[in-house]
mmCIF file with all atom_site columns, C-alpha atoms in Angstrom:
data_model
loop_
_atom_site.group_PDB
_atom_site.id
_atom_site.type_symbol
_atom_site.label_atom_id
_atom_site.label_alt_id
_atom_site.label_comp_id
_atom_site.label_asym_id
_atom_site.label_entity_id
_atom_site.label_seq_id
_atom_site.pdbx_PDB_ins_code
_atom_site.Cartn_x
_atom_site.Cartn_y
_atom_site.Cartn_z
_atom_site.occupancy
_atom_site.B_iso_or_equiv
_atom_site.pdbx_formal_charge
_atom_site.auth_seq_id
_atom_site.auth_comp_id
_atom_site.auth_asym_id
_atom_site.auth_atom_id
_atom_site.pdbx_PDB_model_num
ATOM 1   C CA . UNK T 1 1   ? 29.832  -19.984 3.550   1.00 85.00 ? 1   UNK T CA 1
ATOM 2   C CA . UNK T 1 2   ? 26.600  -18.763 1.798   1.00 90.00 ? 2   UNK T CA 1
ATOM 3   C CA . UNK T 1 3   ? 28.845  -17.469 -0.953  1.00 91.00 ? 3   UNK T CA 1
ATOM 4   C CA . UNK T 1 4   ? 30.278  -20.788 -1.323  1.00 94.00 ? 4   UNK T CA 1
ATOM 5   C CA . UNK T 1 5   ? 26.896  -22.237 -1.561  1.00 94.00 ? 5   UNK T CA 1
ATOM 6   C CA . UNK T 1 6   ? 25.983  -20.331 -4.413  1.00 94.00 ? 6   UNK T CA 1
ATOM 7   C CA . UNK T 1 7   ? 28.785  -20.090 -6.267  1.00 92.00 ? 7   UNK T CA 1
ATOM 8   C CA . UNK T 1 8   ? 30.897  -23.570 -5.692  1.00 92.00 ? 8   UNK T CA 1
ATOM 9   C CA . UNK T 1 9   ? 30.663  -25.702 -8.707  1.00 94.00 ? 9   UNK T CA 1
ATOM 10  C CA . UNK T 1 10  ? 29.526  -28.831 -6.628  1.00 94.00 ? 10  UNK T CA 1
ATOM 11  C CA . UNK T 1 11  ? 26.636  -26.683 -5.305  1.00 95.00 ? 11  UNK T CA 1
ATOM 12  C CA . UNK T 1 12  ? 25.237  -24.029 -7.176  1.00 95.00 ? 12  UNK T CA 1
ATOM 13  C CA . UNK T 1 13  ? 22.283  -23.074 -4.855  1.00 96.00 ? 13  UNK T CA 1
ATOM 14  C CA . UNK T 1 14  ? 21.272  -20.253 -6.986  1.00 95.00 ? 14  UNK T CA 1
ATOM 15  C CA . UNK T 1 15  ? 17.913  -19.519 -5.622  1.00 96.00 ? 15  UNK T CA 1
ATOM 16  C CA . UNK T 1 16  ? 16.887  -18.533 -1.978  1.00 96.00 ? 16  UNK T CA 1
ATOM 17  C CA . UNK T 1 17  ? 13.138  -20.106 -1.783  1.00 97.00 ? 17  UNK T CA 1
ATOM 18  C CA . UNK T 1 18  ? 12.506  -18.854 1.896   1.00 96.00 ? 18  UNK T CA 1
ATOM 19  C CA . UNK T 1 19  ? 13.603  -17.373 5.207   1.00 97.00 ? 19  UNK T CA 1
ATOM 20  C CA . UNK T 1 20  ? 11.734  -18.699 8.780   1.00 95.00 ? 20  UNK T CA 1
ATOM 21  C CA . UNK T 1 21  ? 12.271  -17.425 12.036  1.00 95.00 ? 21  UNK T CA 1
ATOM 22  C CA . UNK T 1 22  ? 11.742  -20.293 14.381  1.00 94.00 ? 22  UNK T CA 1
ATOM 23  C CA . UNK T 1 23  ? 11.543  -19.911 18.329  1.00 92.00 ? 23  UNK T CA 1
ATOM 24  C CA . UNK T 1 24  ? 12.750  -22.924 20.073  1.00 89.00 ? 24  UNK T CA 1
ATOM 25  C CA . UNK T 1 25  ? 11.561  -21.769 23.752  1.00 84.00 ? 25  UNK T CA 1
ATOM 26  C CA . UNK T 1 26  ? 9.314   -24.644 24.277  1.00 76.00 ? 26  UNK T CA 1
ATOM 27  C CA . UNK T 1 27  ? 10.524  -27.263 22.190  1.00 77.00 ? 27  UNK T CA 1
ATOM 28  C CA . UNK T 1 28  ? 10.299  -30.683 23.298  1.00 70.00 ? 28  UNK T CA 1
ATOM 29  C CA . UNK T 1 29  ? 8.313   -29.359 26.446  1.00 64.00 ? 29  UNK T CA 1
ATOM 30  C CA . UNK T 1 30  ? 4.818   -28.787 27.218  1.00 58.00 ? 30  UNK T CA 1
ATOM 31  C CA . UNK T 1 31  ? 3.043   -26.811 29.649  1.00 54.00 ? 31  UNK T CA 1
ATOM 32  C CA . UNK T 1 32  ? 0.693   -30.055 29.701  1.00 54.00 ? 32  UNK T CA 1
ATOM 33  C CA . UNK T 1 33  ? 1.274   -33.156 32.037  1.00 55.00 ? 33  UNK T CA 1
ATOM 34  C CA . UNK T 1 34  ? -0.994  -35.582 29.875  1.00 54.00 ? 34  UNK T CA 1
ATOM 35  C CA . UNK T 1 35  ? 0.495   -38.774 31.457  1.00 56.00 ? 35  UNK T CA 1
ATOM 36  C CA . UNK T 1 36  ? -2.304  -39.623 33.457  1.00 54.00 ? 36  UNK T CA 1
ATOM 37  C CA . UNK T 1 37  ? -6.031  -38.719 31.943  1.00 52.00 ? 37  UNK T CA 1
ATOM 38  C CA . UNK T 1 38  ? -9.176  -38.886 33.998  1.00 50.00 ? 38  UNK T CA 1
ATOM 39  C CA . UNK T 1 39  ? -11.285 -42.357 33.639  1.00 49.00 ? 39  UNK T CA 1
ATOM 40  C CA . UNK T 1 40  ? -14.864 -40.560 33.542  1.00 48.00 ? 40  UNK T CA 1
ATOM 41  C CA . UNK T 1 41  ? -16.658 -38.649 30.622  1.00 45.00 ? 41  UNK T CA 1
ATOM 42  C CA . UNK T 1 42  ? -14.975 -35.832 29.224  1.00 44.00 ? 42  UNK T CA 1
ATOM 43  C CA . UNK T 1 43  ? -12.015 -35.095 31.752  1.00 43.00 ? 43  UNK T CA 1
ATOM 44  C CA . UNK T 1 44  ? -9.713  -32.610 31.155  1.00 44.00 ? 44  UNK T CA 1
ATOM 45  C CA . UNK T 1 45  ? -7.032  -35.297 31.754  1.00 44.00 ? 45  UNK T CA 1
ATOM 46  C CA . UNK T 1 46  ? -4.099  -32.745 32.432  1.00 46.00 ? 46  UNK T CA 1
ATOM 47  C CA . UNK T 1 47  ? -3.109  -30.606 35.225  1.00 49.00 ? 47  UNK T CA 1
ATOM 48  C CA . UNK T 1 48  ? -1.648  -27.511 34.556  1.00 50.00 ? 48  UNK T CA 1
ATOM 49  C CA . UNK T 1 49  ? 2.103   -27.319 35.845  1.00 51.00 ? 49  UNK T CA 1
ATOM 50  C CA . UNK T 1 50  ? 3.143   -24.037 37.154  1.00 54.00 ? 50  UNK T CA 1
ATOM 51  C CA . UNK T 1 51  ? 6.910   -24.414 37.274  1.00 55.00 ? 51  UNK T CA 1
ATOM 52  C CA . UNK T 1 52  ? 6.735   -25.571 33.587  1.00 50.00 ? 52  UNK T CA 1
ATOM 53  C CA . UNK T 1 53  ? 5.485   -22.318 32.940  1.00 52.00 ? 53  UNK T CA 1
ATOM 54  C CA . UNK T 1 54  ? 8.465   -20.526 34.709  1.00 54.00 ? 54  UNK T CA 1
ATOM 55  C CA . UNK T 1 55  ? 10.922  -22.218 32.120  1.00 54.00 ? 55  UNK T CA 1
ATOM 56  C CA . UNK T 1 56  ? 9.160   -21.819 29.230  1.00 54.00 ? 56  UNK T CA 1
ATOM 57  C CA . UNK T 1 57  ? 10.573  -18.736 27.418  1.00 52.00 ? 57  UNK T CA 1
ATOM 58  C CA . UNK T 1 58  ? 14.106  -18.534 28.643  1.00 58.00 ? 58  UNK T CA 1
ATOM 59  C CA . UNK T 1 59  ? 15.823  -15.641 26.674  1.00 61.00 ? 59  UNK T CA 1
ATOM 60  C CA . UNK T 1 60  ? 19.490  -16.245 27.815  1.00 73.00 ? 60  UNK T CA 1
ATOM 61  C CA . UNK T 1 61  ? 19.106  -19.692 25.749  1.00 80.00 ? 61  UNK T CA 1
ATOM 62  C CA . UNK T 1 62  ? 21.539  -19.375 22.545  1.00 85.00 ? 62  UNK T CA 1
ATOM 63  C CA . UNK T 1 63  ? 19.780  -21.833 20.494  1.00 89.00 ? 63  UNK T CA 1
ATOM 64  C CA . UNK T 1 64  ? 16.460  -20.264 21.444  1.00 91.00 ? 64  UNK T CA 1
ATOM 65  C CA . UNK T 1 65  ? 15.971  -18.742 17.773  1.00 94.00 ? 65  UNK T CA 1
ATOM 66  C CA . UNK T 1 66  ? 17.064  -19.307 14.860  1.00 95.00 ? 66  UNK T CA 1
ATOM 67  C CA . UNK T 1 67  ? 16.810  -18.473 10.965  1.00 96.00 ? 67  UNK T CA 1
ATOM 68  C CA . UNK T 1 68  ? 16.507  -20.931 8.402   1.00 97.00 ? 68  UNK T CA 1
ATOM 69  C CA . UNK T 1 69  ? 17.123  -20.751 5.160   1.00 97.00 ? 69  UNK T CA 1
ATOM 70  C CA . UNK T 1 70  ? 15.530  -22.727 1.873   1.00 97.00 ? 70  UNK T CA 1
ATOM 71  C CA . UNK T 1 71  ? 17.869  -22.756 -1.164  1.00 97.00 ? 71  UNK T CA 1
ATOM 72  C CA . UNK T 1 72  ? 17.211  -24.515 -4.360  1.00 97.00 ? 72  UNK T CA 1
ATOM 73  C CA . UNK T 1 73  ? 19.977  -25.509 -6.902  1.00 96.00 ? 73  UNK T CA 1
ATOM 74  C CA . UNK T 1 74  ? 18.286  -25.313 -10.522 1.00 95.00 ? 74  UNK T CA 1
ATOM 75  C CA . UNK T 1 75  ? 20.856  -26.865 -12.098 1.00 94.00 ? 75  UNK T CA 1
ATOM 76  C CA . UNK T 1 76  ? 20.986  -30.055 -10.015 1.00 95.00 ? 76  UNK T CA 1
ATOM 77  C CA . UNK T 1 77  ? 17.577  -29.718 -8.977  1.00 95.00 ? 77  UNK T CA 1
ATOM 78  C CA . UNK T 1 78  ? 18.445  -30.003 -5.253  1.00 96.00 ? 78  UNK T CA 1
ATOM 79  C CA . UNK T 1 79  ? 17.263  -28.484 -2.050  1.00 97.00 ? 79  UNK T CA 1
ATOM 80  C CA . UNK T 1 80  ? 18.643  -27.522 0.989   1.00 96.00 ? 80  UNK T CA 1
ATOM 81  C CA . UNK T 1 81  ? 17.557  -26.408 4.242   1.00 97.00 ? 81  UNK T CA 1
ATOM 82  C CA . UNK T 1 82  ? 19.837  -24.799 6.249   1.00 96.00 ? 82  UNK T CA 1
ATOM 83  C CA . UNK T 1 83  ? 19.752  -23.525 10.029  1.00 96.00 ? 83  UNK T CA 1
ATOM 84  C CA . UNK T 1 84  ? 21.451  -20.624 11.853  1.00 96.00 ? 84  UNK T CA 1
ATOM 85  C CA . UNK T 1 85  ? 21.575  -20.345 15.260  1.00 95.00 ? 85  UNK T CA 1
ATOM 86  C CA . UNK T 1 86  ? 20.816  -16.487 16.115  1.00 92.00 ? 86  UNK T CA 1
ATOM 87  C CA . UNK T 1 87  ? 22.371  -16.389 19.709  1.00 85.00 ? 87  UNK T CA 1
ATOM 88  C CA . UNK T 1 88  ? 20.857  -14.775 22.755  1.00 78.00 ? 88  UNK T CA 1
ATOM 89  C CA . UNK T 1 89  ? 20.107  -12.334 24.519  1.00 81.00 ? 89  UNK T CA 1
ATOM 90  C CA . UNK T 1 90  ? 19.427  -10.483 21.415  1.00 88.00 ? 90  UNK T CA 1
ATOM 91  C CA . UNK T 1 91  ? 19.293  -12.782 18.471  1.00 93.00 ? 91  UNK T CA 1
ATOM 92  C CA . UNK T 1 92  ? 21.145  -11.746 15.334  1.00 95.00 ? 92  UNK T CA 1
ATOM 93  C CA . UNK T 1 93  ? 22.468  -13.314 12.464  1.00 96.00 ? 93  UNK T CA 1
ATOM 94  C CA . UNK T 1 94  ? 24.240  -11.735 9.560   1.00 96.00 ? 94  UNK T CA 1
ATOM 95  C CA . UNK T 1 95  ? 22.085  -11.072 6.554   1.00 96.00 ? 95  UNK T CA 1
ATOM 96  C CA . UNK T 1 96  ? 22.203  -12.676 3.504   1.00 96.00 ? 96  UNK T CA 1
ATOM 97  C CA . UNK T 1 97  ? 20.326  -10.050 0.976   1.00 96.00 ? 97  UNK T CA 1
ATOM 98  C CA . UNK T 1 98  ? 24.082  -9.525  -0.734  1.00 95.00 ? 98  UNK T CA 1
ATOM 99  C CA . UNK T 1 99  ? 23.928  -13.006 -1.944  1.00 96.00 ? 99  UNK T CA 1
ATOM 100 C CA . UNK T 1 100 ? 20.436  -13.759 -2.586  1.00 96.00 ? 100 UNK T CA 1
ATOM 101 C CA . UNK T 1 101 ? 18.337  -10.343 -3.199  1.00 95.00 ? 101 UNK T CA 1
ATOM 102 C CA . UNK T 1 102 ? 15.118  -12.426 -2.166  1.00 95.00 ? 102 UNK T CA 1
ATOM 103 C CA . UNK T 1 103 ? 16.243  -12.538 1.520   1.00 96.00 ? 103 UNK T CA 1
ATOM 104 C CA . UNK T 1 104 ? 15.291  -8.900  1.706   1.00 96.00 ? 104 UNK T CA 1
ATOM 105 C CA . UNK T 1 105 ? 11.630  -9.382  2.526   1.00 96.00 ? 105 UNK T CA 1
ATOM 106 C CA . UNK T 1 106 ? 11.971  -12.629 4.343   1.00 97.00 ? 106 UNK T CA 1
ATOM 107 C CA . UNK T 1 107 ? 14.690  -11.352 6.719   1.00 97.00 ? 107 UNK T CA 1
ATOM 108 C CA . UNK T 1 108 ? 12.237  -8.092  7.336   1.00 96.00 ? 108 UNK T CA 1
ATOM 109 C CA . UNK T 1 109 ? 9.599   -11.070 7.970   1.00 96.00 ? 109 UNK T CA 1
ATOM 110 C CA . UNK T 1 110 ? 11.501  -12.754 10.450  1.00 96.00 ? 110 UNK T CA 1
ATOM 111 C CA . UNK T 1 111 ? 12.568  -9.484  12.279  1.00 96.00 ? 111 UNK T CA 1
ATOM 112 C CA . UNK T 1 112 ? 8.975   -8.150  12.853  1.00 95.00 ? 112 UNK T CA 1
ATOM 113 C CA . UNK T 1 113 ? 7.503   -11.248 14.003  1.00 95.00 ? 113 UNK T CA 1
ATOM 114 C CA . UNK T 1 114 ? 10.113  -13.194 16.243  1.00 94.00 ? 114 UNK T CA 1
ATOM 115 C CA . UNK T 1 115 ? 12.670  -10.002 16.241  1.00 93.00 ? 115 UNK T CA 1
ATOM 116 C CA . UNK T 1 116 ? 15.664  -11.938 15.151  1.00 96.00 ? 116 UNK T CA 1
ATOM 117 C CA . UNK T 1 117 ? 18.098  -8.981  13.825  1.00 96.00 ? 117 UNK T CA 1
ATOM 118 C CA . UNK T 1 118 ? 20.108  -9.539  10.251  1.00 97.00 ? 118 UNK T CA 1
ATOM 119 C CA . UNK T 1 119 ? 23.423  -7.614  10.804  1.00 96.00 ? 119 UNK T CA 1
ATOM 120 C CA . UNK T 1 120 ? 24.181  -5.966  7.199   1.00 96.00 ? 120 UNK T CA 1
ATOM 121 C CA . UNK T 1 121 ? 20.396  -5.353  6.418   1.00 96.00 ? 121 UNK T CA 1
ATOM 122 C CA . UNK T 1 122 ? 20.111  -2.459  3.854   1.00 95.00 ? 122 UNK T CA 1
ATOM 123 C CA . UNK T 1 123 ? 16.193  -1.600  5.116   1.00 93.00 ? 123 UNK T CA 1
ATOM 124 C CA . UNK T 1 124 ? 15.289  -3.706  8.046   1.00 94.00 ? 124 UNK T CA 1
ATOM 125 C CA . UNK T 1 125 ? 12.038  -2.372  9.387   1.00 92.00 ? 125 UNK T CA 1
ATOM 126 C CA . UNK T 1 126 ? 8.513   -3.664  10.579  1.00 92.00 ? 126 UNK T CA 1
ATOM 127 C CA . UNK T 1 127 ? 6.815   -5.458  7.612   1.00 92.00 ? 127 UNK T CA 1
ATOM 128 C CA . UNK T 1 128 ? 3.558   -6.926  8.512   1.00 93.00 ? 128 UNK T CA 1
ATOM 129 C CA . UNK T 1 129 ? 2.538   -5.295  11.983  1.00 89.00 ? 129 UNK T CA 1
ATOM 130 C CA . UNK T 1 130 ? 2.460   -1.572  12.819  1.00 82.00 ? 130 UNK T CA 1
ATOM 131 C CA . UNK T 1 131 ? 5.173   0.873   13.360  1.00 78.00 ? 131 UNK T CA 1
ATOM 132 C CA . UNK T 1 132 ? 3.954   0.779   16.765  1.00 77.00 ? 132 UNK T CA 1
ATOM 133 C CA . UNK T 1 133 ? 3.450   -2.298  17.312  1.00 81.00 ? 133 UNK T CA 1
ATOM 134 C CA . UNK T 1 134 ? 5.093   -3.744  20.636  1.00 82.00 ? 134 UNK T CA 1
ATOM 135 C CA . UNK T 1 135 ? 6.846   -6.829  20.831  1.00 86.00 ? 135 UNK T CA 1
ATOM 136 C CA . UNK T 1 136 ? 7.370   -9.864  18.321  1.00 90.00 ? 136 UNK T CA 1
ATOM 137 C CA . UNK T 1 137 ? 3.826   -11.744 17.820  1.00 91.00 ? 137 UNK T CA 1
ATOM 138 C CA . UNK T 1 138 ? 5.240   -15.102 16.845  1.00 91.00 ? 138 UNK T CA 1
ATOM 139 C CA . UNK T 1 139 ? 7.709   -15.478 20.064  1.00 89.00 ? 139 UNK T CA 1
ATOM 140 C CA . UNK T 1 140 ? 6.324   -18.505 22.342  1.00 85.00 ? 140 UNK T CA 1
ATOM 141 C CA . UNK T 1 141 ? 6.111   -15.842 25.445  1.00 83.00 ? 141 UNK T CA 1
ATOM 142 C CA . UNK T 1 142 ? 4.206   -13.263 23.302  1.00 82.00 ? 142 UNK T CA 1
ATOM 143 C CA . UNK T 1 143 ? 0.416   -13.055 25.318  1.00 79.00 ? 143 UNK T CA 1
ATOM 144 C CA . UNK T 1 144 ? -2.018  -14.915 22.973  1.00 77.00 ? 144 UNK T CA 1
ATOM 145 C CA . UNK T 1 145 ? -4.355  -11.776 23.602  1.00 78.00 ? 145 UNK T CA 1
ATOM 146 C CA . UNK T 1 146 ? -1.651  -9.375  22.814  1.00 77.00 ? 146 UNK T CA 1
ATOM 147 C CA . UNK T 1 147 ? -0.560  -6.110  24.565  1.00 77.00 ? 147 UNK T CA 1
ATOM 148 C CA . UNK T 1 148 ? -2.799  -3.534  23.358  1.00 82.00 ? 148 UNK T CA 1
ATOM 149 C CA . UNK T 1 149 ? -5.809  -3.332  20.930  1.00 83.00 ? 149 UNK T CA 1
ATOM 150 C CA . UNK T 1 150 ? -7.183  -0.917  18.688  1.00 82.00 ? 150 UNK T CA 1
ATOM 151 C CA . UNK T 1 151 ? -10.851 0.327   17.300  1.00 87.00 ? 151 UNK T CA 1
ATOM 152 C CA . UNK T 1 152 ? -12.098 3.219   15.413  1.00 92.00 ? 152 UNK T CA 1
ATOM 153 C CA . UNK T 1 153 ? -13.618 5.773   17.293  1.00 92.00 ? 153 UNK T CA 1
ATOM 154 C CA . UNK T 1 154 ? -15.880 7.854   15.096  1.00 94.00 ? 154 UNK T CA 1
ATOM 155 C CA . UNK T 1 155 ? -16.166 11.242  17.429  1.00 95.00 ? 155 UNK T CA 1
ATOM 156 C CA . UNK T 1 156 ? -12.490 11.285  17.300  1.00 94.00 ? 156 UNK T CA 1
ATOM 157 C CA . UNK T 1 157 ? -12.247 10.332  13.591  1.00 93.00 ? 157 UNK T CA 1
ATOM 158 C CA . UNK T 1 158 ? -9.363  8.133   14.364  1.00 93.00 ? 158 UNK T CA 1
ATOM 159 C CA . UNK T 1 159 ? -7.743  4.871   15.273  1.00 87.00 ? 159 UNK T CA 1
ATOM 160 C CA . UNK T 1 160 ? -7.675  4.330   19.259  1.00 87.00 ? 160 UNK T CA 1
ATOM 161 C CA . UNK T 1 161 ? -4.903  2.215   21.058  1.00 84.00 ? 161 UNK T CA 1
ATOM 162 C CA . UNK T 1 162 ? -6.143  1.271   24.351  1.00 85.00 ? 162 UNK T CA 1
ATOM 163 C CA . UNK T 1 163 ? -5.543  -1.860  26.805  1.00 85.00 ? 163 UNK T CA 1
ATOM 164 C CA . UNK T 1 164 ? -6.819  -5.281  25.835  1.00 83.00 ? 164 UNK T CA 1
ATOM 165 C CA . UNK T 1 165 ? -10.037 -5.573  27.667  1.00 83.00 ? 165 UNK T CA 1
ATOM 166 C CA . UNK T 1 166 ? -10.330 -9.763  26.766  1.00 78.00 ? 166 UNK T CA 1
ATOM 167 C CA . UNK T 1 167 ? -9.830  -11.856 29.853  1.00 76.00 ? 167 UNK T CA 1
ATOM 168 C CA . UNK T 1 168 ? -6.778  -14.134 29.639  1.00 70.00 ? 168 UNK T CA 1
ATOM 169 C CA . UNK T 1 169 ? -7.924  -18.028 29.594  1.00 68.00 ? 169 UNK T CA 1
ATOM 170 C CA . UNK T 1 170 ? -6.257  -21.215 29.540  1.00 66.00 ? 170 UNK T CA 1
ATOM 171 C CA . UNK T 1 171 ? -6.785  -23.822 26.656  1.00 64.00 ? 171 UNK T CA 1
ATOM 172 C CA . UNK T 1 172 ? -7.294  -27.117 28.268  1.00 65.00 ? 172 UNK T CA 1
ATOM 173 C CA . UNK T 1 173 ? -7.006  -29.930 25.936  1.00 64.00 ? 173 UNK T CA 1
ATOM 174 C CA . UNK T 1 174 ? -10.428 -31.548 25.919  1.00 65.00 ? 174 UNK T CA 1
ATOM 175 C CA . UNK T 1 175 ? -10.315 -35.773 26.071  1.00 66.00 ? 175 UNK T CA 1
ATOM 176 C CA . UNK T 1 176 ? -13.121 -37.536 24.044  1.00 63.00 ? 176 UNK T CA 1
ATOM 177 C CA . UNK T 1 177 ? -12.949 -41.342 24.238  1.00 64.00 ? 177 UNK T CA 1
ATOM 178 C CA . UNK T 1 178 ? -14.894 -43.648 22.369  1.00 66.00 ? 178 UNK T CA 1
ATOM 179 C CA . UNK T 1 179 ? -14.914 -46.942 24.081  1.00 65.00 ? 179 UNK T CA 1
ATOM 180 C CA . UNK T 1 180 ? -17.240 -49.661 26.066  1.00 65.00 ? 180 UNK T CA 1
ATOM 181 C CA . UNK T 1 181 ? -17.778 -46.379 28.782  1.00 62.00 ? 181 UNK T CA 1
ATOM 182 C CA . UNK T 1 182 ? -20.557 -45.349 26.522  1.00 58.00 ? 182 UNK T CA 1
ATOM 183 C CA . UNK T 1 183 ? -22.359 -47.964 25.439  1.00 64.00 ? 183 UNK T CA 1
ATOM 184 C CA . UNK T 1 184 ? -26.076 -48.324 27.038  1.00 63.00 ? 184 UNK T CA 1
ATOM 185 C CA . UNK T 1 185 ? -26.001 -44.513 27.595  1.00 62.00 ? 185 UNK T CA 1
ATOM 186 C CA . UNK T 1 186 ? -28.487 -42.450 25.908  1.00 56.00 ? 186 UNK T CA 1
ATOM 187 C CA . UNK T 1 187 ? -27.291 -40.126 23.335  1.00 54.00 ? 187 UNK T CA 1
ATOM 188 C CA . UNK T 1 188 ? -30.847 -38.650 22.305  1.00 56.00 ? 188 UNK T CA 1
ATOM 189 C CA . UNK T 1 189 ? -33.087 -36.814 24.915  1.00 56.00 ? 189 UNK T CA 1
ATOM 190 C CA . UNK T 1 190 ? -35.874 -39.007 25.800  1.00 53.00 ? 190 UNK T CA 1
ATOM 191 C CA . UNK T 1 191 ? -39.621 -38.330 24.101  1.00 57.00 ? 191 UNK T CA 1
ATOM 192 C CA . UNK T 1 192 ? -42.229 -36.255 25.957  1.00 57.00 ? 192 UNK T CA 1
ATOM 193 C CA . UNK T 1 193 ? -44.830 -38.448 27.557  1.00 59.00 ? 193 UNK T CA 1
ATOM 194 C CA . UNK T 1 194 ? -46.886 -35.716 26.334  1.00 60.00 ? 194 UNK T CA 1
ATOM 195 C CA . UNK T 1 195 ? -46.477 -35.973 22.707  1.00 53.00 ? 195 UNK T CA 1
#
């Protein structure tokens, strides 16, 4: 199909502009239920739903990962976005490096950040993260604080890898309302009677 998009006289998509990885693990869902907001102050307005968290990163969904190709036809001045689902449990699509050579680094980036394998790629290896990096950081189930942290140790004169020392936290959306509830309330601190 990609060869036909490049060579057919009606299409002539000569250039591959970009290849992007996509993780649809949480598409259309949220871990926060925001239907009922509090009515006083700077309420958080949400309740965390633990059952939703369990369903967020299912790896057996064949439409969880996709590779999205952005093509350009210089002859007809047209653009095309082509999405290819990568399957499960190990996401894999065919490489298009033999059709558009610019796909080489784009496919390596999608492999490194999302873990999408490209069958037939001539040199599929990490491009942005360290070779010893564990996991794929753009996946929705990758922890925000990471897996390990590194620091330079001057005594050993080398980089040291260690477990993450940051405490995981939950970011809760803050609801700030600008309505009549705050009218007449003092917004600046009162002047001291001693002044």
